[in-house]
Coordinates of N, CA and C and ligand atoms in Angstrom, one line a residue:
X881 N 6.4 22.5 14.3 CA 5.3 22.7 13.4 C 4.1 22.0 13.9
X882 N 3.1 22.7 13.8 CA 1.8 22.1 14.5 C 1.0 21.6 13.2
X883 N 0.8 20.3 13.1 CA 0.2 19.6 12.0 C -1.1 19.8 12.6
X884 N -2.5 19.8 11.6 CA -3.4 19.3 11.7 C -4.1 17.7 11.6
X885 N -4.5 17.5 12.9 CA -4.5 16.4 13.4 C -5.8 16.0 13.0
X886 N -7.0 16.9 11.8 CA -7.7 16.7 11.1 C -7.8 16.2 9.6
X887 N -6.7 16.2 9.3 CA -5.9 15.8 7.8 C -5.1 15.1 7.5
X888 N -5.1 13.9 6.6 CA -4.6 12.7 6.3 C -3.7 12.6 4.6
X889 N -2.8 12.1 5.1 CA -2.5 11.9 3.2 C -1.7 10.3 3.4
X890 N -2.7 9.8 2.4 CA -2.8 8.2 2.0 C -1.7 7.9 1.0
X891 N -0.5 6.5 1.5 CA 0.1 5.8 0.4 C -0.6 4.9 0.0
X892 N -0.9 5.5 -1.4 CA -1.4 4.8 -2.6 C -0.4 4.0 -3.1
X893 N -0.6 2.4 -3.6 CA 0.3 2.2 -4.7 C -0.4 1.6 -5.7
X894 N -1.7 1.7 -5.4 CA -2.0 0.9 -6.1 C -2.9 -0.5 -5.9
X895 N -2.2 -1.0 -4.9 CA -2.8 -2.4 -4.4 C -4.6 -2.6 -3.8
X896 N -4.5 -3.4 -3.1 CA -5.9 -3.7 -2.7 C -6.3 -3.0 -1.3
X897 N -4.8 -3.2 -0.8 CA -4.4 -2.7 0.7 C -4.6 -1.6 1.0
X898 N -3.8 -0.7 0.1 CA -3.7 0.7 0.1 C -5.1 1.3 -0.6
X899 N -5.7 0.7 -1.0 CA -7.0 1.1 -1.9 C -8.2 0.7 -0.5
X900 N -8.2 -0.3 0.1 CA -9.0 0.2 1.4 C -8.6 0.7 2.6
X901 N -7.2 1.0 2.6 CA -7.0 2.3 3.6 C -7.6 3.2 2.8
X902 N -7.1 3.6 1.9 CA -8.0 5.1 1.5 C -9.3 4.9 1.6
X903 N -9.9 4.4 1.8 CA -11.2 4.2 2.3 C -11.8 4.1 3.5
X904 N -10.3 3.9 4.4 CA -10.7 3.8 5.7 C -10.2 5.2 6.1
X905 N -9.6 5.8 5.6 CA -9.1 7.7 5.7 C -10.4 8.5 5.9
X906 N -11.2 8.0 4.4 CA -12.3 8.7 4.1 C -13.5 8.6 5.2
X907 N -13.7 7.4 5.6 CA -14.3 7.0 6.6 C -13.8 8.0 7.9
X908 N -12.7 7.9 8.1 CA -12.8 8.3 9.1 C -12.4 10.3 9.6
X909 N -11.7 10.3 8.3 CA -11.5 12.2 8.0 C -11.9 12.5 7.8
X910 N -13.2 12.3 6.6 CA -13.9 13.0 6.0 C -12.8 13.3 4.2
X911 N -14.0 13.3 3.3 CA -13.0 13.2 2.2 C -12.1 14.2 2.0
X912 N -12.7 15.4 2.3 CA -12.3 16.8 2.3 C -10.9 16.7 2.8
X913 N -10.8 15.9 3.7 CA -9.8 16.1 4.5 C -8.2 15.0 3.7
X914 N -8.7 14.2 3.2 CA -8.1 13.5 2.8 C -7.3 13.5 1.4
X915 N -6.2 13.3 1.2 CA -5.3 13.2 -0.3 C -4.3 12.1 -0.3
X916 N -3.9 11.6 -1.4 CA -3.0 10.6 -1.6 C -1.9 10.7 -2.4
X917 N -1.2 9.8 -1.9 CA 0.2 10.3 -2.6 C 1.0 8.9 -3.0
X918 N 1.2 8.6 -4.6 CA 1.8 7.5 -5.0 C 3.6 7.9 -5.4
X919 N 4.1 6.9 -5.4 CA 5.5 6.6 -5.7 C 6.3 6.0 -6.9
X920 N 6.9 6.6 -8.2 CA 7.3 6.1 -8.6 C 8.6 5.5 -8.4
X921 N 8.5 4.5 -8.0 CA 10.2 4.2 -7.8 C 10.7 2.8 -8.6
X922 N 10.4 3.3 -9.8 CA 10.7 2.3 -10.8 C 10.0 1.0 -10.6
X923 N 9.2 0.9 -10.7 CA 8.4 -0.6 -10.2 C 8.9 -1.1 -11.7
X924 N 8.6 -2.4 -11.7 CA 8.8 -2.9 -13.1 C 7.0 -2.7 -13.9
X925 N 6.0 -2.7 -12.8 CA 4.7 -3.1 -13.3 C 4.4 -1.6 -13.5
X926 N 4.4 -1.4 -14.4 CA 4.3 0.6 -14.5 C 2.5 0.5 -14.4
X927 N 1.7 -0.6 -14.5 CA 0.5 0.0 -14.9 C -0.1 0.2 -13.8
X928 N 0.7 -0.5 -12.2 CA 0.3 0.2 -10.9 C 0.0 1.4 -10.6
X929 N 0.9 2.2 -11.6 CA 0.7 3.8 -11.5 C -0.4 4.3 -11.8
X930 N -1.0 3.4 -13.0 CA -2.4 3.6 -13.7 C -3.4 3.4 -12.6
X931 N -3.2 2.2 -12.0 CA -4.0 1.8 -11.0 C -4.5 3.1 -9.7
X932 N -3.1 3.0 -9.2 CA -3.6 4.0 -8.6 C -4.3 5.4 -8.8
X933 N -3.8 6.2 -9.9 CA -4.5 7.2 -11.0 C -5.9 7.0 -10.4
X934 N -6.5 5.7 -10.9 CA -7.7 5.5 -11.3 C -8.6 5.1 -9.3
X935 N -7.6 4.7 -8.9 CA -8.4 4.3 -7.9 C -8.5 5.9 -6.6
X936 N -7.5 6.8 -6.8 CA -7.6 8.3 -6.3 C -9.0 8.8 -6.7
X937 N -9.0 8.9 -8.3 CA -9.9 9.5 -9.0 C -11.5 8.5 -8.3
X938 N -11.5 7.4 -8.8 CA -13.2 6.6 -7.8 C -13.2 7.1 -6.6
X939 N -12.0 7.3 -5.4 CA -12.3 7.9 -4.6 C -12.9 9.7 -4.3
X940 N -12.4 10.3 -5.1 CA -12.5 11.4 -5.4 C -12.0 12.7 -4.5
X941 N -10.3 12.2 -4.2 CA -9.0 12.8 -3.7 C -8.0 13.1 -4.4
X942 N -7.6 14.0 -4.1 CA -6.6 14.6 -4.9 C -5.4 13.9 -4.8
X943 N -4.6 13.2 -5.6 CA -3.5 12.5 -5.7 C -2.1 13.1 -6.5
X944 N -1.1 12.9 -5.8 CA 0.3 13.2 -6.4 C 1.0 12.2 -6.8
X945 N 1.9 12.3 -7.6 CA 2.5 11.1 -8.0 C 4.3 11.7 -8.2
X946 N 5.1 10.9 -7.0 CA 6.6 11.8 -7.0 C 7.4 10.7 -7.4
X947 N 8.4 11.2 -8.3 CA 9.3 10.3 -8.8 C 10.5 9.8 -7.4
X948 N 11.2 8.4 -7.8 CA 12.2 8.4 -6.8 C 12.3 6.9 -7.3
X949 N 13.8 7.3 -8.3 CA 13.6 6.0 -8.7 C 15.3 5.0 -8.4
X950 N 15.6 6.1 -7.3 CA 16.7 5.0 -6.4 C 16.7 3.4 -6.4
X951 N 15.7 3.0 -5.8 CA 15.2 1.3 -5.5 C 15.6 0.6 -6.8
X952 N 15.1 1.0 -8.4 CA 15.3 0.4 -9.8 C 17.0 0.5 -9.8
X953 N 17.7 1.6 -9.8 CA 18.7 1.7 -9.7 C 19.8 0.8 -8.5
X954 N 19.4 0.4 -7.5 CA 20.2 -0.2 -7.1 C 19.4 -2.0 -7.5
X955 N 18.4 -2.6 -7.6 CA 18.0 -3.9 -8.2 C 18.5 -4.5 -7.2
X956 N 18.2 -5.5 -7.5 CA 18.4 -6.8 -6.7 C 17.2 -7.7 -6.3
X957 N 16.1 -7.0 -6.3 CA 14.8 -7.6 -6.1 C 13.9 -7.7 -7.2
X958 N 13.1 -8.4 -6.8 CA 11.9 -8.9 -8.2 C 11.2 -7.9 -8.6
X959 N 10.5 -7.2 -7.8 CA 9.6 -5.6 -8.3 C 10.4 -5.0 -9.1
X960 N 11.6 -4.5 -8.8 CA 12.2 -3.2 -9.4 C 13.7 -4.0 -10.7
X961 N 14.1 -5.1 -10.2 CA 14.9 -5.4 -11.2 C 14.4 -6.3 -12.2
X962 N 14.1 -6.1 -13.5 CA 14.3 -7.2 -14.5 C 14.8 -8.2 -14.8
X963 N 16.1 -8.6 -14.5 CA 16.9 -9.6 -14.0 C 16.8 -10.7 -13.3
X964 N 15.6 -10.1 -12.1 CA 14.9 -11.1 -11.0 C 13.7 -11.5 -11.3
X965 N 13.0 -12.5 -11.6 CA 11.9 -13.2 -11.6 C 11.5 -13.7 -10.2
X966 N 10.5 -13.6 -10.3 CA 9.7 -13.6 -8.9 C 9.6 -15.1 -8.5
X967 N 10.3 -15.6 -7.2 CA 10.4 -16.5 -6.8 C 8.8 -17.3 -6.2
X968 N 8.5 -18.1 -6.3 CA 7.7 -18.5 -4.8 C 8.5 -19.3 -3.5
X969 N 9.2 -19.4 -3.4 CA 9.6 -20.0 -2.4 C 10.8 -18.5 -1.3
X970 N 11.0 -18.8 -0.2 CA 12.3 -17.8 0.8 C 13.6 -17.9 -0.2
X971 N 13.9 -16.6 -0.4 CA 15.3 -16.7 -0.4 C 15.7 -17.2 0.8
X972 N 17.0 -18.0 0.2 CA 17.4 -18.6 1.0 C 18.3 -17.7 2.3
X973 N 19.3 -16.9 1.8 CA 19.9 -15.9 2.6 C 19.3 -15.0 3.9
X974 N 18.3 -14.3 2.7 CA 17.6 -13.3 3.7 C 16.6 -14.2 4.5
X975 N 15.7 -15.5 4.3 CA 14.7 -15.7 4.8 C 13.3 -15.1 4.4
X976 N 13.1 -14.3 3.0 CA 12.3 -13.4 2.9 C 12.5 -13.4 1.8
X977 N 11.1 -13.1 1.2 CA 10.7 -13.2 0.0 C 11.4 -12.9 -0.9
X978 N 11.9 -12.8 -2.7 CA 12.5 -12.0 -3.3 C 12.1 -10.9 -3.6
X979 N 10.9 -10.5 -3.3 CA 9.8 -9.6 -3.8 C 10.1 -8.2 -2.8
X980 N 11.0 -8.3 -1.8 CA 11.1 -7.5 -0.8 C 12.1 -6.6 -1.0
X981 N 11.6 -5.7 -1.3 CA 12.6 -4.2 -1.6 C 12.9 -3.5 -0.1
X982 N 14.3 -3.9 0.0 CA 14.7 -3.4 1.4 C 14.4 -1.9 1.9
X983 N 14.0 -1.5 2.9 CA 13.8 -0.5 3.1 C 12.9 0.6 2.8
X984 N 11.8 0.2 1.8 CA 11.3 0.9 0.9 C 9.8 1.4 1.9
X985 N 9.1 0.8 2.8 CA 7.8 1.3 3.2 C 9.1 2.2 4.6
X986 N 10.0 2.4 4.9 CA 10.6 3.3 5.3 C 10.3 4.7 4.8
X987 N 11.1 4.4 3.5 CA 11.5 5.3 2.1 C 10.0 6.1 2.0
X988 N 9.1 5.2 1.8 CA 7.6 5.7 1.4 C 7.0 6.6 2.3
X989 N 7.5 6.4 3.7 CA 6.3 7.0 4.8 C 7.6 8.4 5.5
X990 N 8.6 8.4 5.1 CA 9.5 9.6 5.3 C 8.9 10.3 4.1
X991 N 9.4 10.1 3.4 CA 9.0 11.5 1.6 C 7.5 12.0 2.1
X992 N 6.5 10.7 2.5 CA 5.2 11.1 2.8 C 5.5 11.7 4.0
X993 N 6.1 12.2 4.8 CA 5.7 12.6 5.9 C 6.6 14.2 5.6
X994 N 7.8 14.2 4.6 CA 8.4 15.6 4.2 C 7.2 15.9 3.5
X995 N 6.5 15.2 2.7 CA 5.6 16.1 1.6 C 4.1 16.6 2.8
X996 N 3.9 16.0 3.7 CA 2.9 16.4 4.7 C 3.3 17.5 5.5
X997 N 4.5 17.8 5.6 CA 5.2 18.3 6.8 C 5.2 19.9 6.3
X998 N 4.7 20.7 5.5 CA 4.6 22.3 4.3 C 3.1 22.3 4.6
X999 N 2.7 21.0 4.3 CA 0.7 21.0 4.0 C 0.5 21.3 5.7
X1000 N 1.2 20.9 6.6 CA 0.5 20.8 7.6 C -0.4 19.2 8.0
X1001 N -0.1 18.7 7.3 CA -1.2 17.4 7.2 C -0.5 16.5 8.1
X1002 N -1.6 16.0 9.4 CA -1.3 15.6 10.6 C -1.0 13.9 10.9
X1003 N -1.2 13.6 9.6 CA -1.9 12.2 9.7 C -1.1 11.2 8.5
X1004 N -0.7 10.1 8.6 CA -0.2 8.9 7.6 C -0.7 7.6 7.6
X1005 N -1.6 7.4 6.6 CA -2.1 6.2 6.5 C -1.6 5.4 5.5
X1006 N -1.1 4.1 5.9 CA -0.3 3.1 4.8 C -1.2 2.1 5.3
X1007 N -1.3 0.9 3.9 CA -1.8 0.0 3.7 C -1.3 -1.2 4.4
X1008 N -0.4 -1.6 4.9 CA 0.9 -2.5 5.5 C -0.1 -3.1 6.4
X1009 N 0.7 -4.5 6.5 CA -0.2 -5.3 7.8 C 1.0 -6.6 7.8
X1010 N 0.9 -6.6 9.2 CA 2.2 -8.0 9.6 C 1.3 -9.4 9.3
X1011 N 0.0 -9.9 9.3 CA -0.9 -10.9 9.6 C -0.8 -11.3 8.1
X1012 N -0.7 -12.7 7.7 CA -1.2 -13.3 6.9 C -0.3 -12.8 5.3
X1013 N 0.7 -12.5 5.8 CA 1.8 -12.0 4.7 C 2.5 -12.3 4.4
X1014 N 3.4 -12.1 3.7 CA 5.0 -12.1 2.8 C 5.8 -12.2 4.1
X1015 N 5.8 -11.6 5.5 CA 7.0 -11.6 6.9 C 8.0 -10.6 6.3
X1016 N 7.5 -9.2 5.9 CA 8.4 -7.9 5.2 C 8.2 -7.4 6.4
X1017 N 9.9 -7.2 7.2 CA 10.1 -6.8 8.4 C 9.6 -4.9 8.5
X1018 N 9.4 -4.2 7.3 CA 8.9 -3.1 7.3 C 7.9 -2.8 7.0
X1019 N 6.5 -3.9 7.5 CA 5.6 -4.1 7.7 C 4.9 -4.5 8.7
X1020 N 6.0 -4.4 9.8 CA 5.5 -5.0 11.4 C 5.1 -3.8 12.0
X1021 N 4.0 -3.6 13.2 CA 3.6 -3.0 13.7 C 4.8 -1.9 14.5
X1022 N 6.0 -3.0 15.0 CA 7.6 -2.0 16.0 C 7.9 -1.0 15.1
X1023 N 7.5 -1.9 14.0 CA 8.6 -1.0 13.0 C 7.7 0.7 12.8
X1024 N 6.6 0.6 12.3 CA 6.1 1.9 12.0 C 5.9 2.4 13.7
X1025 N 5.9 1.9 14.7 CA 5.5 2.7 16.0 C 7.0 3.4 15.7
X1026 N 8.3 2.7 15.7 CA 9.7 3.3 15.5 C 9.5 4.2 14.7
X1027 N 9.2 4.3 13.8 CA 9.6 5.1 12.5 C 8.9 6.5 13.3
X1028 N 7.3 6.1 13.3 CA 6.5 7.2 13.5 C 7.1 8.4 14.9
X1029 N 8.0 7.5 15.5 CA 8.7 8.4 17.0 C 10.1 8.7 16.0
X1030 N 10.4 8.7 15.1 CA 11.3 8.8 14.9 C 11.2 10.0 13.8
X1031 N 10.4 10.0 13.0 CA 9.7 11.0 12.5 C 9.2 12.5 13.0
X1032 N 8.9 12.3 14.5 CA 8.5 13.4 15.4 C 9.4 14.4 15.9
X1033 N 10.5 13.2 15.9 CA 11.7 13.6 16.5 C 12.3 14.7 15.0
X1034 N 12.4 14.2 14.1 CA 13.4 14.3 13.5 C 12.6 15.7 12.4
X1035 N 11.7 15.4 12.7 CA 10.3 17.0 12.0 C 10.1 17.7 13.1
X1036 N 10.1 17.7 13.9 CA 9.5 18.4 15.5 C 7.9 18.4 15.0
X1037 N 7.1 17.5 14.7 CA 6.5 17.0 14.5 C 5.3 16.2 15.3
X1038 N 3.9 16.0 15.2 CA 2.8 15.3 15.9 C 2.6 14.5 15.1
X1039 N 3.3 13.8 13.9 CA 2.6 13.2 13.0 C 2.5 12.2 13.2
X1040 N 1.5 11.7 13.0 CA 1.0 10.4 13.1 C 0.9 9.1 12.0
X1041 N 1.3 8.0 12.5 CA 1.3 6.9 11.0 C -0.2 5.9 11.5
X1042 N -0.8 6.1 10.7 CA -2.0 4.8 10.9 C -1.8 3.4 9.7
X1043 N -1.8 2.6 10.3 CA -2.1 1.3 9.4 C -3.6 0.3 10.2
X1044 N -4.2 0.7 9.4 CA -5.4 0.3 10.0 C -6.2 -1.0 9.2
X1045 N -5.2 -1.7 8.6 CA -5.1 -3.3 8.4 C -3.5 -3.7 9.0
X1046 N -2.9 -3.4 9.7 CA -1.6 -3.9 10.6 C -2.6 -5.5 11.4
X1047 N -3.4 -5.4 11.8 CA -3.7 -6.7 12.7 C -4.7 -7.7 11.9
X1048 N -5.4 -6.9 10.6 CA -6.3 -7.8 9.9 C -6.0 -8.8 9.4
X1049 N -6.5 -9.9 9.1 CA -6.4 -11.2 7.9 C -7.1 -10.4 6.8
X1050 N -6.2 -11.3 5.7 CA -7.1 -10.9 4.1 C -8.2 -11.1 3.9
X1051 N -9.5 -11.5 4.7 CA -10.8 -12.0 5.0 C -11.1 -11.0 5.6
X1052 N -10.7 -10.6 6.4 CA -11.2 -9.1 6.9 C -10.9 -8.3 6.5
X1053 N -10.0 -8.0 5.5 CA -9.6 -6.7 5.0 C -10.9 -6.8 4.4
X1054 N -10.9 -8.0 3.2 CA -11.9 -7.7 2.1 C -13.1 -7.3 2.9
X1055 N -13.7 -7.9 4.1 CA -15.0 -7.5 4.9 C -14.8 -5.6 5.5
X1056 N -13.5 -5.5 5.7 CA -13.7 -4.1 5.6 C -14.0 -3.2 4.7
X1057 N -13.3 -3.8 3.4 CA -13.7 -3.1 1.8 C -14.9 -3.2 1.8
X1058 N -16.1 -4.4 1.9 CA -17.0 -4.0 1.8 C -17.7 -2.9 2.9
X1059 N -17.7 -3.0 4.2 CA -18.2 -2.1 4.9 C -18.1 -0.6 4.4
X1060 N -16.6 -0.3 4.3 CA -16.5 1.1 3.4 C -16.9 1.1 2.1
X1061 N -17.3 0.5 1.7 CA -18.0 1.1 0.0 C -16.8 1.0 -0.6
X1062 N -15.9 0.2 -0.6 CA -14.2 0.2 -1.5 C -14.7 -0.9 -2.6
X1063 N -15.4 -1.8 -2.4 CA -15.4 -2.8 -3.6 C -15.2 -2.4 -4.8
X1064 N -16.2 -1.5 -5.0 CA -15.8 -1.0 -6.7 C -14.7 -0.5 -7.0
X1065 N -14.1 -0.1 -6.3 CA -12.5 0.6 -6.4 C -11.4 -0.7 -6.6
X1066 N -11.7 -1.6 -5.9 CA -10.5 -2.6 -6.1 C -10.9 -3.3 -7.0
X1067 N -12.0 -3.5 -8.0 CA -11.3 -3.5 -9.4 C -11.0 -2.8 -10.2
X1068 N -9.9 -1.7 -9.7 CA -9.0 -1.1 -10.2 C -7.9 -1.2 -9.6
X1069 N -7.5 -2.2 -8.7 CA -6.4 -2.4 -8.4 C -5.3 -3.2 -9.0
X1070 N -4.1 -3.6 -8.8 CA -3.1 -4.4 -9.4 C -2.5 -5.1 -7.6
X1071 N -2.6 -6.3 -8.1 CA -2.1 -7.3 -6.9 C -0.8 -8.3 -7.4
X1072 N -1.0 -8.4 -8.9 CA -0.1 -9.6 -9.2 C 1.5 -9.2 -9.1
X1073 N 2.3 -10.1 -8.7 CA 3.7 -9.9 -9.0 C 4.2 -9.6 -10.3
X1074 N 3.7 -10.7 -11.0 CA 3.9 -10.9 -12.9 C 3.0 -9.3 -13.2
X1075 N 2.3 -8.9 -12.6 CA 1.8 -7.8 -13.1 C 0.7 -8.4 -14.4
X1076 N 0.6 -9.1 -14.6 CA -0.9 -10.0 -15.6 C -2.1 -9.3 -15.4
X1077 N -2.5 -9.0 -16.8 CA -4.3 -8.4 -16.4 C -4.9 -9.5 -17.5
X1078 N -5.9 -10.2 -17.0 CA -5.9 -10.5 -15.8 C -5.0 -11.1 -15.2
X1079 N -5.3 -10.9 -13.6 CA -4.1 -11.4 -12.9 C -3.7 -13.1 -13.1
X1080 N -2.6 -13.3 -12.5 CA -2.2 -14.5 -13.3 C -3.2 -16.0 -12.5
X1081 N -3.1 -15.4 -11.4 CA -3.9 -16.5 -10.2 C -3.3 -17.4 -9.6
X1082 N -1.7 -17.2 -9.8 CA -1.0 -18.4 -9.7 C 0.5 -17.8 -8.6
X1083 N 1.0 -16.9 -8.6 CA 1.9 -15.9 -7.8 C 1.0 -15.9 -6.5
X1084 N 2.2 -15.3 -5.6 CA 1.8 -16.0 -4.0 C 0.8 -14.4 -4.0
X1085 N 1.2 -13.4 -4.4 CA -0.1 -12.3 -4.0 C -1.3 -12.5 -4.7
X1086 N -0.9 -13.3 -6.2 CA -2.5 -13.9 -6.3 C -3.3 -14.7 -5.3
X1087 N -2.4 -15.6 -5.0 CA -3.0 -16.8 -4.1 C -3.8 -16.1 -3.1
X1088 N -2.7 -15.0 -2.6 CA -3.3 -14.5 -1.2 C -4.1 -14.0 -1.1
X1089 N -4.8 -13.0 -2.4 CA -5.8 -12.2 -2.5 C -7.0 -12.8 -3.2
X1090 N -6.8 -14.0 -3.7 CA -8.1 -14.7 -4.1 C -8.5 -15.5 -2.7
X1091 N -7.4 -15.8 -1.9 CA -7.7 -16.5 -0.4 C -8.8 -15.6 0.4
X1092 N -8.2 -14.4 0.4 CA -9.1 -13.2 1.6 C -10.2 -13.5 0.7
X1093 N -10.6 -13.5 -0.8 CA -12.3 -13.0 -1.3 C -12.4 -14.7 -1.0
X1094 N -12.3 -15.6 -1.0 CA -12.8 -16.8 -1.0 C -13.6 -16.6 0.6
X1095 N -12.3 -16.9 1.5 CA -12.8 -16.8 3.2 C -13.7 -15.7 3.3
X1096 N -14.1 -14.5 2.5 CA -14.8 -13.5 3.3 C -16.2 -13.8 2.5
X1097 N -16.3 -15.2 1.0 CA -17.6 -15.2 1.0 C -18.1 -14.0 -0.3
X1098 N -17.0 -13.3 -1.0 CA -17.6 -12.4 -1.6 C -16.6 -12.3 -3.3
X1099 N -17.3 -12.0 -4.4 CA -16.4 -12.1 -5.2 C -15.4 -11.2 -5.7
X1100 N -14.4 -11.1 -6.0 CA -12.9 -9.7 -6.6 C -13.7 -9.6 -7.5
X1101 N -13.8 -8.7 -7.6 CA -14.4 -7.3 -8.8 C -13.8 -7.5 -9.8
X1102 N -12.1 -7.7 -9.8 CA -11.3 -7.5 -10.3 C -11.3 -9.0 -11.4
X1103 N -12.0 -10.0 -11.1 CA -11.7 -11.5 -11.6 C -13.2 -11.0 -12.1
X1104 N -14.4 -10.4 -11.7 CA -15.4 -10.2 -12.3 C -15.5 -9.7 -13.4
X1105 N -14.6 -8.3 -13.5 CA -14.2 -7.5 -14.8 C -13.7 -8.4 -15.9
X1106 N -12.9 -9.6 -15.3 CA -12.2 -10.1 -16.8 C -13.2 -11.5 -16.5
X1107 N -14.0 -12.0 -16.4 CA -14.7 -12.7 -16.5 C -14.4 -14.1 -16.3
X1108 N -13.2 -13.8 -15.1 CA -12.1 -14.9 -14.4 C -12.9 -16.1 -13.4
X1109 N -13.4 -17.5 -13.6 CA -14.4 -18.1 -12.8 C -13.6 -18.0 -11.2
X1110 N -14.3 -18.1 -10.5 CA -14.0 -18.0 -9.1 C -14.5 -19.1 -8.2
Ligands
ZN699 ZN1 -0.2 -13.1 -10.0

């Protein structure tokens, strides 16, 4: 199948991450060219879904939203089981957060690459970055170069995976949000574990996401909206 190597479809979830990749799609496809595609897979924070809704629409891409709610059904982790409360500290076993749903940015960029693979759409952009993170092994750079050859193989396929915060710090990302015109968009995003609006400030993806707006000098939209001091 010969994908066009002009057209992109963005994993949305919602977050900050995935909210300036799709910004950096647009930037670099052209909007026309660009669509997104979110995941129900039973998160516990359902209003992520909202998030993203809203953050497709500011951008002004056409977004899908596919169910797949295997990951809730098998539990074991903090996102998708109720049972689990969000640790701050390593599980002890894995070495890795509890927050880490095995397999899942796998899961995400295959379905996105069958739902690409009819459209013709040449291109996968996910939010993912190994620097300054959680250490979620399906967020290292081998891993999506593997997947993406693995993908090619297995579609007869050119498709391509971009993560174009894979080498950033959270200081840079937010400095790329601003260069693309994303600020306004990411307050509409959802970052917290506890899923808190406002966010709680106190969970390690709070920490980490008020860390990037501190170091980059600029304030979260998102802490502006609820009138959160900074
Ligand atoms: Zn939080």
């Amino acid at each position: 199948m010969q994908a066009d190597p002009g057209k992109a479809l963005v994993v949305l979830s919602g977050g900050q991450d995935s909210t300036t990749s799709l910004y950096w799609a647009l930037d670099r496809f052209g909007r026309d060219q660009v669509s997104a595609i979110t995941f129900d897979y039973g998160q516990r924070h359902r209003f992520e879904l909202e998030c993203a809704a809203r953050v497709a629409s500011a951008a002004g891409v056409a977004q899908v939203c596919l169910p797949i709610d295997t990951f809730a059904a098998m539990g074991g982790d903090a996102l998708t089981d109720p049972g689990v409360a969000v640790a701050d500290g390593l599980d002890e076993r894995s070495g890795l957060p509890n927050t880490f749903v095995p397999g899942r940015n796998l899961v995400f960029l295959t379905y996105a690459a069958a739902w690409a693979w009819p459209r013709r759409i040449g291109n996968l952009v996910t939010g993912v970055a190994q620097t300054d993170y959680s250490g979620y092994p399906d967020c290292r750079a081998a891993t999506l170069q593997s997947l993406e050859q693995t993908l090619q193989l297995g579609m007869e396929s050119e498709i391509r995976i971009h993560a174009p915060l894979m080498h950033r710090s959270k200081k840079d990302t937010v400095e790329l949000a601003v260069a693309l015109g994303a600020l306004d968009a990411l307050a509409e995003t959802q970052t917290c574990y506890r899923g808190s609006r406002p966010p709680c400030g106190t969970c390690p993806a709070c920490r980490l996401r008020a860390r990037g707006f501190a170091e980059a000098g600029i304030a979260d939209p998102l802490l502006v909206r609820y009138g959160v001091p900074q």
